[in-house]
Short mmCIF file of C-alpha atoms in Angstrom, two decimals:
data_model
loop_
_atom_site.label_atom_id
_atom_site.label_comp_id
_atom_site.label_asym_id
_atom_site.label_seq_id
_atom_site.Cartn_x
_atom_site.Cartn_y
_atom_site.Cartn_z
CA UNK A 198 9.57 0.77 4.58
CA UNK A 199 7.27 2.52 7.05
CA UNK A 200 7.45 5.74 5.04
CA UNK A 201 6.90 3.98 1.71
CA UNK A 202 3.98 1.97 3.05
CA UNK A 203 2.30 4.91 4.79
CA UNK A 204 2.68 7.25 1.82
CA UNK A 205 1.58 4.48 -0.56
CA UNK A 206 -1.84 4.48 1.10
CA UNK A 207 -2.19 8.11 0.05
CA UNK A 208 -1.31 7.20 -3.54
CA UNK A 209 -3.73 4.26 -3.53
CA UNK A 210 -6.57 6.56 -2.44
CA UNK A 211 -5.56 9.16 -5.02
CA UNK A 212 -5.37 6.69 -7.91
CA UNK A 213 -8.73 5.20 -6.93
CA UNK A 214 -10.44 8.58 -6.90
CA UNK A 215 -8.79 9.79 -10.11
CA UNK A 216 -8.67 6.73 -12.35
CA UNK A 217 -11.10 4.08 -13.49
CA UNK A 218 -12.38 2.14 -10.47
CA UNK A 219 -15.37 -0.15 -9.79
CA UNK A 220 -16.88 2.13 -7.13
CA UNK A 221 -17.47 5.21 -9.27
CA UNK A 222 -20.56 3.84 -11.04
CA UNK A 223 -22.27 1.90 -8.22
CA UNK A 224 -25.94 2.74 -7.88
CA UNK A 225 -26.02 5.61 -10.33
CA UNK A 226 -28.96 5.93 -12.67
CA UNK A 227 -26.66 6.45 -15.63
CA UNK A 228 -22.99 5.56 -15.70
CA UNK A 229 -22.18 8.77 -17.52
CA UNK A 230 -23.09 10.67 -14.35
CA UNK A 231 -20.13 9.08 -12.59
CA UNK A 232 -17.62 10.66 -14.92
CA UNK A 233 -17.47 14.11 -13.23
CA UNK A 234 -16.52 12.50 -9.90
CA UNK A 235 -12.82 12.68 -10.70
CA UNK A 236 -13.29 16.37 -11.49
CA UNK A 237 -14.81 16.85 -8.04
CA UNK A 238 -11.82 15.16 -6.43
CA UNK A 239 -9.35 17.36 -8.35
CA UNK A 240 -11.28 20.51 -7.43
CA UNK A 241 -11.30 19.60 -3.74
CA UNK A 242 -7.62 18.67 -3.84
CA UNK A 243 -6.53 21.86 -5.64
CA UNK A 244 -8.70 24.07 -3.40
CA UNK A 245 -7.10 22.51 -0.32
CA UNK A 246 -3.61 23.05 -1.76
CA UNK A 247 -4.32 26.73 -2.35
CA UNK A 248 -5.88 27.15 1.10
CA UNK A 249 -2.86 25.59 2.82
CA UNK A 250 -0.59 27.86 0.75
CA UNK A 251 -2.56 30.98 1.67
CA UNK A 252 -2.80 30.08 5.36
CA UNK A 253 0.55 28.35 5.81
CA UNK A 254 1.24 30.29 9.02
CA UNK A 255 -1.87 28.79 10.60
CA UNK A 256 -1.41 25.24 9.34
CA UNK A 257 2.26 25.20 10.36
CA UNK A 258 1.19 25.77 13.97
CA UNK A 259 -0.21 23.30 16.47
CA UNK A 260 -3.85 24.27 15.91
CA UNK A 261 -3.46 24.04 12.16
CA UNK A 262 -1.97 20.57 12.46
CA UNK A 263 -4.93 19.48 14.54
CA UNK A 264 -7.31 20.78 11.86
CA UNK A 265 -5.47 18.82 9.15
CA UNK A 266 -5.47 15.68 11.27
CA UNK A 267 -9.18 16.07 12.00
CA UNK A 268 -10.06 16.53 8.33
CA UNK A 269 -8.03 13.50 7.25
CA UNK A 270 -9.52 11.43 10.07
CA UNK A 271 -13.10 12.28 9.10
CA UNK A 272 -13.03 12.79 5.33
CA UNK A 273 -13.66 9.10 4.51
CA UNK A 274 -16.95 9.08 6.41
CA UNK A 275 -19.03 10.79 3.70
CA UNK A 276 -17.77 8.64 0.79
CA UNK A 277 -18.17 5.51 2.95
CA UNK A 278 -21.82 6.36 3.70
CA UNK A 279 -22.52 6.97 0.00
CA UNK A 280 -20.79 3.77 -1.16
CA UNK A 281 -22.37 1.55 1.52
CA UNK A 282 -25.81 3.01 0.78
CA UNK A 283 -25.39 2.32 -2.91
CA UNK A 284 -24.06 -1.20 -2.39
CA UNK A 285 -26.04 -2.63 0.53
CA UNK A 286 -29.42 -1.05 -0.09
CA UNK A 287 -29.13 -0.74 -3.84
CA UNK A 288 -30.26 2.86 -3.56
CA UNK A 289 -29.67 5.39 -6.30
CA UNK A 290 -27.75 8.22 -4.68
CA UNK A 291 -28.41 11.58 -6.36
CA UNK A 292 -25.46 12.77 -8.43
CA UNK A 293 -24.94 15.92 -6.27
CA UNK A 294 -24.34 13.74 -3.18
CA UNK A 295 -21.83 11.62 -5.06
CA UNK A 296 -20.12 14.79 -6.28
CA UNK A 297 -19.90 16.08 -2.68
CA UNK A 298 -18.48 12.73 -1.56
CA UNK A 299 -15.67 12.87 -4.12
CA UNK A 300 -15.12 16.55 -3.31
CA UNK A 301 -14.59 15.48 0.33
CA UNK A 302 -12.10 12.86 -0.86
CA UNK A 303 -10.11 15.57 -2.65
CA UNK A 304 -10.09 17.78 0.44
CA UNK A 305 -8.93 14.91 2.61
CA UNK A 306 -6.21 13.90 0.16
CA UNK A 307 -4.95 17.48 0.03
CA UNK A 308 -4.62 17.56 3.83
CA UNK A 309 -2.95 14.14 3.87
CA UNK A 310 -0.39 15.20 1.24
CA UNK A 311 0.42 18.34 3.24
CA UNK A 312 1.14 16.27 6.36
CA UNK A 313 3.26 13.69 4.55
CA UNK A 314 5.17 16.41 2.70
CA UNK A 315 6.15 18.09 5.95
CA UNK A 316 7.67 14.79 7.07
CA UNK A 317 9.46 13.99 3.80
CA UNK A 318 11.22 17.35 3.50
CA UNK A 319 13.09 16.60 6.74
CA UNK A 320 15.10 13.90 4.94
CA UNK A 321 18.00 14.28 2.53
CA UNK A 322 17.23 14.64 -1.15
CA UNK A 323 18.10 11.15 -2.38
CA UNK A 324 16.11 9.43 0.34
CA UNK A 325 13.00 11.55 -0.23
CA UNK A 326 13.14 10.92 -3.99
CA UNK A 327 13.25 7.16 -3.57
CA UNK A 328 10.53 7.25 -0.91
CA UNK A 329 8.19 9.11 -3.30
CA UNK A 330 8.88 6.71 -6.17
CA UNK A 331 8.65 3.47 -4.22
CA UNK A 332 5.54 4.57 -2.34
CA UNK A 333 3.84 5.28 -5.69
CA UNK A 334 4.79 1.78 -6.89
CA UNK A 335 3.32 0.20 -3.76
CA UNK A 336 0.26 2.43 -4.14
CA UNK A 337 -0.20 1.14 -7.70
CA UNK A 338 -0.10 -2.44 -6.43
CA UNK A 339 -2.60 -1.65 -3.67
CA UNK A 340 -4.84 0.03 -6.26
CA UNK A 341 -4.84 -3.14 -8.37
CA UNK A 342 -5.55 -5.36 -5.34
CA UNK A 343 -8.31 -3.08 -4.09
CA UNK A 344 -9.95 -2.89 -7.53
CA UNK A 345 -9.89 -6.70 -7.75
CA UNK A 346 -11.59 -7.25 -4.40
CA UNK A 347 -15.35 -7.80 -3.95
CA UNK A 348 -17.16 -4.49 -3.69
CA UNK A 349 -17.87 -4.49 0.05
CA UNK A 350 -14.34 -5.63 0.92
CA UNK A 351 -12.89 -2.94 -1.34
CA UNK A 352 -15.02 -0.25 0.30
CA UNK A 353 -13.86 -1.37 3.76
CA UNK A 354 -10.27 -1.26 2.54
CA UNK A 355 -10.75 2.31 1.32
CA UNK A 356 -12.24 3.34 4.67
CA UNK A 357 -9.33 2.05 6.76
CA UNK A 358 -6.56 3.24 4.40
CA UNK A 359 -6.61 6.84 5.58
CA UNK A 360 -6.56 6.12 9.37
CA UNK A 361 -3.79 3.58 8.80
CA UNK A 362 -1.74 6.11 6.85
CA UNK A 363 -2.22 8.65 9.64
CA UNK A 364 -1.14 6.12 12.25
CA UNK A 365 2.13 5.40 10.44
CA UNK A 366 2.66 9.13 9.92
CA UNK A 367 2.17 9.77 13.64
CA UNK A 368 4.71 7.13 14.58
CA UNK A 369 7.26 8.50 12.13
CA UNK A 370 6.78 12.10 13.28
CA UNK A 371 7.97 11.12 16.77
CA UNK A 372 11.29 10.01 15.30
CA UNK A 373 11.97 13.07 13.13
CA UNK A 374 12.73 16.64 14.24
CA UNK A 375 9.97 19.20 13.87
CA UNK A 376 10.31 21.59 10.94
CA UNK A 377 11.28 25.15 11.94
CA UNK A 378 8.53 27.73 11.64
CA UNK A 379 9.04 30.27 8.85
CA UNK A 380 6.42 33.05 8.49
CA UNK A 381 4.71 33.33 5.13
CA UNK A 382 6.03 36.86 4.62
CA UNK A 383 9.57 35.56 4.97
CA UNK A 384 8.82 32.61 2.66
CA UNK A 385 7.67 35.01 -0.05
CA UNK A 386 10.96 36.92 0.24
CA UNK A 387 13.01 33.74 -0.03
CA UNK A 388 11.28 32.09 -2.98
CA UNK A 389 8.32 32.47 -5.36
CA UNK A 390 7.30 29.92 -7.98
CA UNK A 391 7.26 31.18 -11.56
CA UNK A 392 4.03 31.63 -13.49
CA UNK A 393 5.38 30.14 -16.77
CA UNK A 394 5.98 26.83 -14.99
CA UNK A 395 2.45 26.97 -13.56
CA UNK A 396 0.98 27.60 -17.01
CA UNK A 397 2.98 24.78 -18.58
CA UNK A 398 1.99 22.34 -15.82
CA UNK A 399 -1.64 23.29 -16.36
CA UNK A 400 -1.34 22.59 -20.10
CA UNK A 401 0.27 19.24 -19.45
CA UNK A 402 -2.42 18.46 -16.88
CA UNK A 403 -5.13 19.21 -19.46
CA UNK A 404 -3.65 16.64 -21.86
CA UNK A 405 -3.40 14.10 -19.06
CA UNK A 406 -6.96 14.83 -17.94
CA UNK A 407 -8.30 14.28 -21.44
CA UNK A 408 -6.41 10.97 -21.71
CA UNK A 409 -7.62 9.85 -18.26
CA UNK A 410 -11.19 10.65 -19.29
CA UNK A 411 -10.85 8.52 -22.43
CA UNK A 412 -9.32 5.75 -20.31
CA UNK A 413 -12.27 5.90 -17.90
CA UNK A 414 -14.64 5.03 -20.76
CA UNK A 415 -12.92 1.70 -21.38
CA UNK A 416 -14.65 -1.49 -20.35
CA UNK A 417 -13.89 -2.58 -16.79
CA UNK A 418 -11.59 -5.61 -16.44
CA UNK A 419 -8.73 -6.90 -14.35
CA UNK A 420 -6.51 -6.47 -17.40
CA UNK A 421 -7.35 -2.77 -17.46
CA UNK A 422 -6.64 -2.36 -13.74
CA UNK A 423 -3.36 -4.24 -14.20
CA UNK A 424 -2.39 -1.98 -17.10
CA UNK A 425 -3.15 1.13 -15.05
CA UNK A 426 -1.07 -0.18 -12.13
CA UNK A 427 1.80 -1.07 -14.47
CA UNK A 428 1.74 2.41 -16.06
CA UNK A 429 1.82 4.06 -12.63
CA UNK A 430 4.75 1.89 -11.51
CA UNK A 431 6.63 2.56 -14.77
CA UNK A 432 6.19 6.32 -14.37
CA UNK A 433 7.45 6.16 -10.79
CA UNK A 434 10.46 3.95 -11.56
CA UNK A 435 11.41 6.10 -14.56
CA UNK A 436 11.97 8.92 -12.09
CA UNK A 437 14.46 7.09 -9.86
CA UNK A 438 17.61 6.73 -12.02
CA UNK A 439 17.13 9.83 -14.17
CA UNK A 440 15.28 12.72 -12.60
CA UNK A 441 16.48 12.37 -9.03
CA UNK A 442 20.06 13.13 -10.10
CA UNK A 443 19.20 16.34 -11.96
CA UNK A 444 16.84 18.12 -9.61
CA UNK A 445 18.21 21.62 -10.09
CA UNK A 446 17.58 21.44 -13.84
CA UNK A 447 14.24 19.68 -13.41
CA UNK A 448 12.80 22.62 -11.50
CA UNK A 449 12.60 25.05 -14.41
CA UNK A 450 10.78 23.45 -17.31
CA UNK A 451 13.35 20.79 -18.17
CA UNK A 452 11.17 17.90 -17.01
CA UNK A 453 8.36 19.05 -19.29
CA UNK A 454 10.77 19.14 -22.21
CA UNK A 455 11.91 15.60 -21.49
CA UNK A 456 8.35 14.30 -21.09
CA UNK A 457 7.24 15.85 -24.37
CA UNK A 458 8.43 12.88 -26.53
CA UNK A 459 6.51 10.51 -24.24
CA UNK A 460 3.31 12.43 -24.92
CA UNK A 461 4.02 12.36 -28.66
CA UNK A 462 4.54 8.58 -28.56
CA UNK A 463 1.23 8.18 -26.74
CA UNK A 464 -0.84 10.67 -28.73
CA UNK A 465 0.32 10.33 -32.33
CA UNK A 466 -1.01 6.77 -32.90
CA UNK A 467 -4.39 7.42 -31.23
CA UNK A 468 -6.26 8.54 -34.39
CA UNK A 469 -5.19 5.40 -36.23
CA UNK A 470 -5.72 2.61 -33.65
CA UNK A 471 -8.55 1.31 -31.52
CA UNK A 472 -9.26 -1.31 -28.91
CA UNK A 473 -6.28 -2.57 -26.93
CA UNK A 474 -3.75 -0.46 -28.86
CA UNK A 475 -5.67 2.71 -28.05
CA UNK A 476 -5.73 1.79 -24.36
CA UNK A 477 -1.99 1.13 -24.51
CA UNK A 478 -1.41 4.63 -25.91
CA UNK A 479 -3.46 6.17 -23.12
CA UNK A 480 -1.48 4.17 -20.55
CA UNK A 481 1.73 5.65 -21.99
CA UNK A 482 0.26 9.12 -21.43
CA UNK A 483 -0.75 8.10 -17.91
CA UNK A 484 2.86 7.06 -17.26
CA UNK A 485 3.96 10.56 -18.25
CA UNK A 486 1.42 12.10 -15.88
CA UNK A 487 2.68 10.02 -12.94
CA UNK A 488 6.27 10.91 -13.73
CA UNK A 489 5.52 14.64 -13.94
CA UNK A 490 3.54 14.58 -10.68
CA UNK A 491 6.25 12.74 -8.74
CA UNK A 492 9.15 14.76 -10.13
CA UNK A 493 7.22 17.95 -9.45
CA UNK A 494 6.74 16.94 -5.80
CA UNK A 495 10.39 15.91 -5.53
CA UNK A 496 11.51 19.28 -6.90
CA UNK A 497 9.19 21.13 -4.53
CA UNK A 498 10.65 19.25 -1.57
CA UNK A 499 14.13 20.26 -2.72
CA UNK A 500 13.08 23.89 -3.06
CA UNK A 501 11.66 23.82 0.47
CA UNK A 502 15.03 22.68 1.82
CA UNK A 503 17.06 24.88 -0.48
CA UNK A 504 15.33 28.13 0.45
CA UNK A 505 14.43 27.06 3.99
CA UNK A 506 10.70 27.78 3.67
CA UNK A 507 7.81 25.88 5.17
CA UNK A 508 6.49 22.96 3.15
CA UNK A 509 2.91 24.22 3.61
CA UNK A 510 3.87 27.37 1.70
CA UNK A 511 5.40 25.74 -1.36
CA UNK A 512 4.12 22.19 -1.88
CA UNK A 513 0.42 22.92 -2.29
CA UNK A 514 1.06 25.97 -4.44
CA UNK A 515 3.33 24.02 -6.78
CA UNK A 516 1.14 20.92 -7.00
CA UNK A 517 -2.21 22.59 -7.68
CA UNK A 518 -1.61 23.72 -11.34
CA UNK A 519 -1.34 20.09 -12.50
CA UNK A 520 -4.61 19.21 -10.75
CA UNK A 521 -6.34 22.24 -12.27
CA UNK A 522 -5.17 21.14 -15.72
CA UNK A 523 -6.35 17.55 -15.17
CA UNK A 524 -9.80 18.74 -14.11
CA UNK A 525 -10.04 21.02 -17.16
CA UNK A 526 -9.01 18.25 -19.57
CA UNK A 527 -11.38 15.78 -17.91
CA UNK A 528 -14.20 18.35 -18.07
CA UNK A 529 -13.63 18.95 -21.78
CA UNK A 530 -13.87 15.24 -22.45
CA UNK A 531 -16.95 14.80 -20.28
CA UNK A 532 -18.88 17.68 -21.87
CA UNK A 533 -18.03 16.45 -25.35
CA UNK A 534 -19.15 12.88 -24.56
CA UNK A 535 -22.24 13.78 -22.55
CA UNK A 536 -23.58 16.21 -25.15
CA UNK A 537 -22.43 14.05 -28.09
CA UNK A 538 -20.93 17.23 -29.46
CA UNK A 539 -17.80 15.56 -30.81
CA UNK A 540 -16.47 12.06 -31.26
CA UNK A 541 -13.46 10.34 -29.80
CA UNK A 542 -11.28 11.32 -32.74
CA UNK A 543 -12.07 14.97 -32.15
CA UNK A 544 -10.91 14.55 -28.56
CA UNK A 545 -7.71 12.96 -29.80
CA UNK A 546 -7.04 15.81 -32.21
CA UNK A 547 -7.81 18.28 -29.41
CA UNK A 548 -5.09 16.54 -27.38
CA UNK A 549 -2.69 16.84 -30.30
CA UNK A 550 -3.49 20.55 -30.55
CA UNK A 551 -2.66 20.93 -26.86
CA UNK A 552 0.63 19.14 -27.40
CA UNK A 553 1.52 21.50 -30.26
CA UNK A 554 0.71 24.43 -28.00
CA UNK A 555 2.91 22.95 -25.28
CA UNK A 556 5.80 22.47 -27.69
CA UNK A 557 5.61 26.15 -28.68
CA UNK A 558 5.36 27.12 -25.02
CA UNK A 559 8.36 25.03 -23.95
CA UNK A 560 10.66 26.17 -26.76
CA UNK A 561 9.85 29.88 -26.84
CA UNK A 562 9.25 31.01 -23.27
CA UNK A 563 12.24 31.96 -21.14
CA UNK A 564 11.63 30.58 -17.67
CA UNK A 565 12.58 33.64 -15.64
CA UNK A 566 16.34 33.80 -16.28
CA UNK A 567 16.85 36.44 -13.59
CA UNK A 568 15.41 34.07 -11.03
CA UNK A 569 17.71 31.25 -12.17
CA UNK A 570 20.75 33.50 -11.88
CA UNK A 571 19.65 34.50 -8.41
CA UNK A 572 19.47 30.85 -7.34
CA UNK A 573 23.13 30.29 -8.15
CA UNK A 574 24.38 33.58 -6.75
CA UNK A 575 26.59 33.41 -3.68
CA UNK A 576 26.81 36.69 -1.82
CA UNK A 577 27.52 35.71 1.77
CA UNK A 578 31.31 35.30 1.45
CA UNK A 579 33.39 38.47 0.92
CA UNK A 580 35.03 36.94 -2.16
CA UNK A 581 31.79 35.65 -3.69
CA UNK A 582 30.76 37.26 -6.94
CA UNK A 583 34.20 38.81 -7.59
CA UNK A 584 35.75 37.96 -10.94
CA UNK A 585 39.28 37.72 -9.50
CA UNK A 586 38.34 35.11 -6.89
CA UNK A 587 36.29 33.05 -9.37
CA UNK A 588 39.15 33.10 -11.86
CA UNK A 589 41.63 31.92 -9.23
CA UNK A 590 39.36 29.00 -8.35
CA UNK A 591 38.96 28.11 -12.04
CA UNK A 592 42.74 28.23 -12.61
CA UNK A 593 43.43 26.00 -9.60
CA UNK A 594 40.70 23.51 -10.58
CA UNK A 595 42.07 23.23 -14.11
CA UNK A 596 45.68 22.95 -12.99
CA UNK A 597 44.91 20.13 -10.57
CA UNK A 598 42.51 18.24 -12.87
CA UNK A 599 39.45 18.37 -10.60
CA UNK A 600 36.33 16.55 -11.79
CA UNK A 601 33.05 18.41 -12.47
CA UNK A 602 31.58 17.47 -9.07
CA UNK A 603 34.86 18.20 -7.29
CA UNK A 604 34.88 21.67 -8.85
CA UNK A 605 31.40 22.33 -7.43
CA UNK A 606 32.52 21.24 -3.95
CA UNK A 607 35.81 23.12 -4.29
CA UNK A 608 34.08 26.40 -5.21
CA UNK A 609 31.93 26.16 -2.08
CA UNK A 610 34.90 25.21 0.11
CA UNK A 611 36.78 28.22 -1.25
CA UNK A 612 33.87 30.41 -0.14
CA UNK A 613 34.12 29.12 3.40
CA UNK A 614 31.10 26.82 3.26
CA UNK A 615 30.73 23.95 5.71
CA UNK A 616 29.69 20.36 5.13
CA UNK A 617 26.02 20.97 6.05
CA UNK A 618 25.70 23.85 3.57
CA UNK A 619 27.39 21.91 0.73
CA UNK A 620 25.17 18.91 1.44
CA UNK A 621 21.99 21.01 1.14
CA UNK A 622 23.26 23.01 -1.83
CA UNK A 623 24.31 20.03 -3.96
CA UNK A 624 21.79 17.53 -2.57
CA UNK A 625 24.42 14.98 -1.62
CA UNK A 626 25.08 13.07 1.60
CA UNK A 627 27.58 14.21 4.27
CA UNK A 628 29.69 11.14 3.48
CA UNK A 629 29.88 12.18 -0.20
CA UNK A 630 30.89 15.74 0.80
CA UNK A 631 33.69 14.40 3.00
CA UNK A 632 34.82 12.02 0.24
CA UNK A 633 35.05 14.83 -2.33
CA UNK A 634 36.78 17.09 0.20
CA UNK A 635 39.43 14.44 0.89
CA UNK A 636 40.10 13.97 -2.83
CA UNK A 637 40.31 17.76 -3.37
CA UNK A 638 42.79 18.16 -0.46
CA UNK A 639 44.91 15.33 -1.84
CA UNK A 640 45.00 16.78 -5.38
CA UNK A 641 45.76 20.31 -4.15
CA UNK A 642 48.35 19.13 -1.62
CA UNK A 643 46.67 20.77 1.37
CA UNK A 644 45.49 19.34 4.67
CA UNK A 645 42.99 21.89 6.00
CA UNK A 646 40.42 24.49 4.99
CA UNK A 647 42.80 27.29 5.99
CA UNK A 648 45.52 25.97 3.68
CA UNK A 649 43.01 25.71 0.83
CA UNK A 650 41.92 29.33 1.29
CA UNK A 651 45.54 30.46 1.45
CA UNK A 652 46.25 28.58 -1.78
CA UNK A 653 43.40 30.37 -3.54
CA UNK A 654 44.40 33.78 -2.19
CA UNK A 655 48.00 33.37 -3.38
CA UNK A 656 47.14 31.94 -6.78
CA UNK A 657 48.44 34.20 -9.61
CA UNK A 658 46.07 35.21 -12.39
CA UNK A 659 48.17 37.76 -14.26
CA UNK A 660 47.56 41.27 -15.59
CA UNK A 661 46.22 42.52 -12.25
CA UNK A 662 43.00 40.62 -12.81
CA UNK A 663 41.71 42.82 -15.62
CA UNK A 664 40.69 39.79 -17.60
CA UNK A 665 39.09 38.31 -14.51
CA UNK A 666 36.67 41.16 -14.19
CA UNK A 667 35.55 40.56 -17.73
CA UNK A 668 34.92 36.93 -16.90
#
């Protein structure tokens, strides 16, 4: 609960800065000037992600942590000054100052995400997945409550959210072991994110950004805030039963393929509906954006544990393409509306064109097959990679009617892997590993690891293994 509540404050701040909120237009000479503020937040957020990625050696150290803590502690001061000035004195704050304020919010949110990510990767996969999803749901509720409050009360709530999140984070850090330091040069050797995934995430982000821009032009109401909160919660809960059980597949373009029908459902009716139905379509698209963002973070946390790299190296680098795409889509919508160059229907058809481009991208581009093979390659054990040994394991598994999950555990046991390695490799709990091991021993009629290895070594495969080498 402490983790979900603390991380939910981050999501509440993020949703407030990104989506339609009552503070974005306070005191501005023209409401249309408030629209680029979300772009400023995304730019600050993405720039911070890239900086943390580039300087992960520094930020992983004690001095770097202090810098992140200082930035998060102070970043709310500038937006608070701007909002209080606009509200209390009724002053018109120049648009550049408002832009700088939201840029500071993005920088602070980027630092806060880096700190929370370092904590979350220390937990097992299933726990971290649920913590991400449930914290986003609580953040959606807090967003709705905050948006419903009187202006001054809401501003005060925004100002204390970040220090409160940091306080909970500090308390939790004392109860979790510190992450081991891994130099950036070593991180690069262990894992590099693929550019096709980055490009696809940017395309998806552009569609989401365009939809969020159109949503921001809707008339303010509690019903709208409630719909936004419901869409966020739906996107987060959709992740829990489905995506969290298929993380290895979700890392390489599969999640984008699954989300594609959701975008079609949201985008196709847009040219033919208006009013509440149009808002409903945009909320469906927003749900897809939340789901992609959360699953992307969940997958990045798994990659950090799988390849034993620092979270500062991988999380920011993997999260930034979506933010870049959102800012581009939002900018396209803003320029079109501000210059009256095109109408809403043109924006809708532009979104459809992006979806068509994404469909071509998803179905035709091979997401680095060599890299995927490398992820599943086992070279540490002397028998790993040899056709004869693999064939023996397959013969034994088939003869003793092992289930699909038991076969995965059995293959790793036959390579001499321990419980900790199998737990990290398959993203399952130690209890589940022991349960599968007990069932495998019972089916094979063995009582120890040594007997299992002896069984595999003595298993006949016939024809001196010639066929095995072909396999």
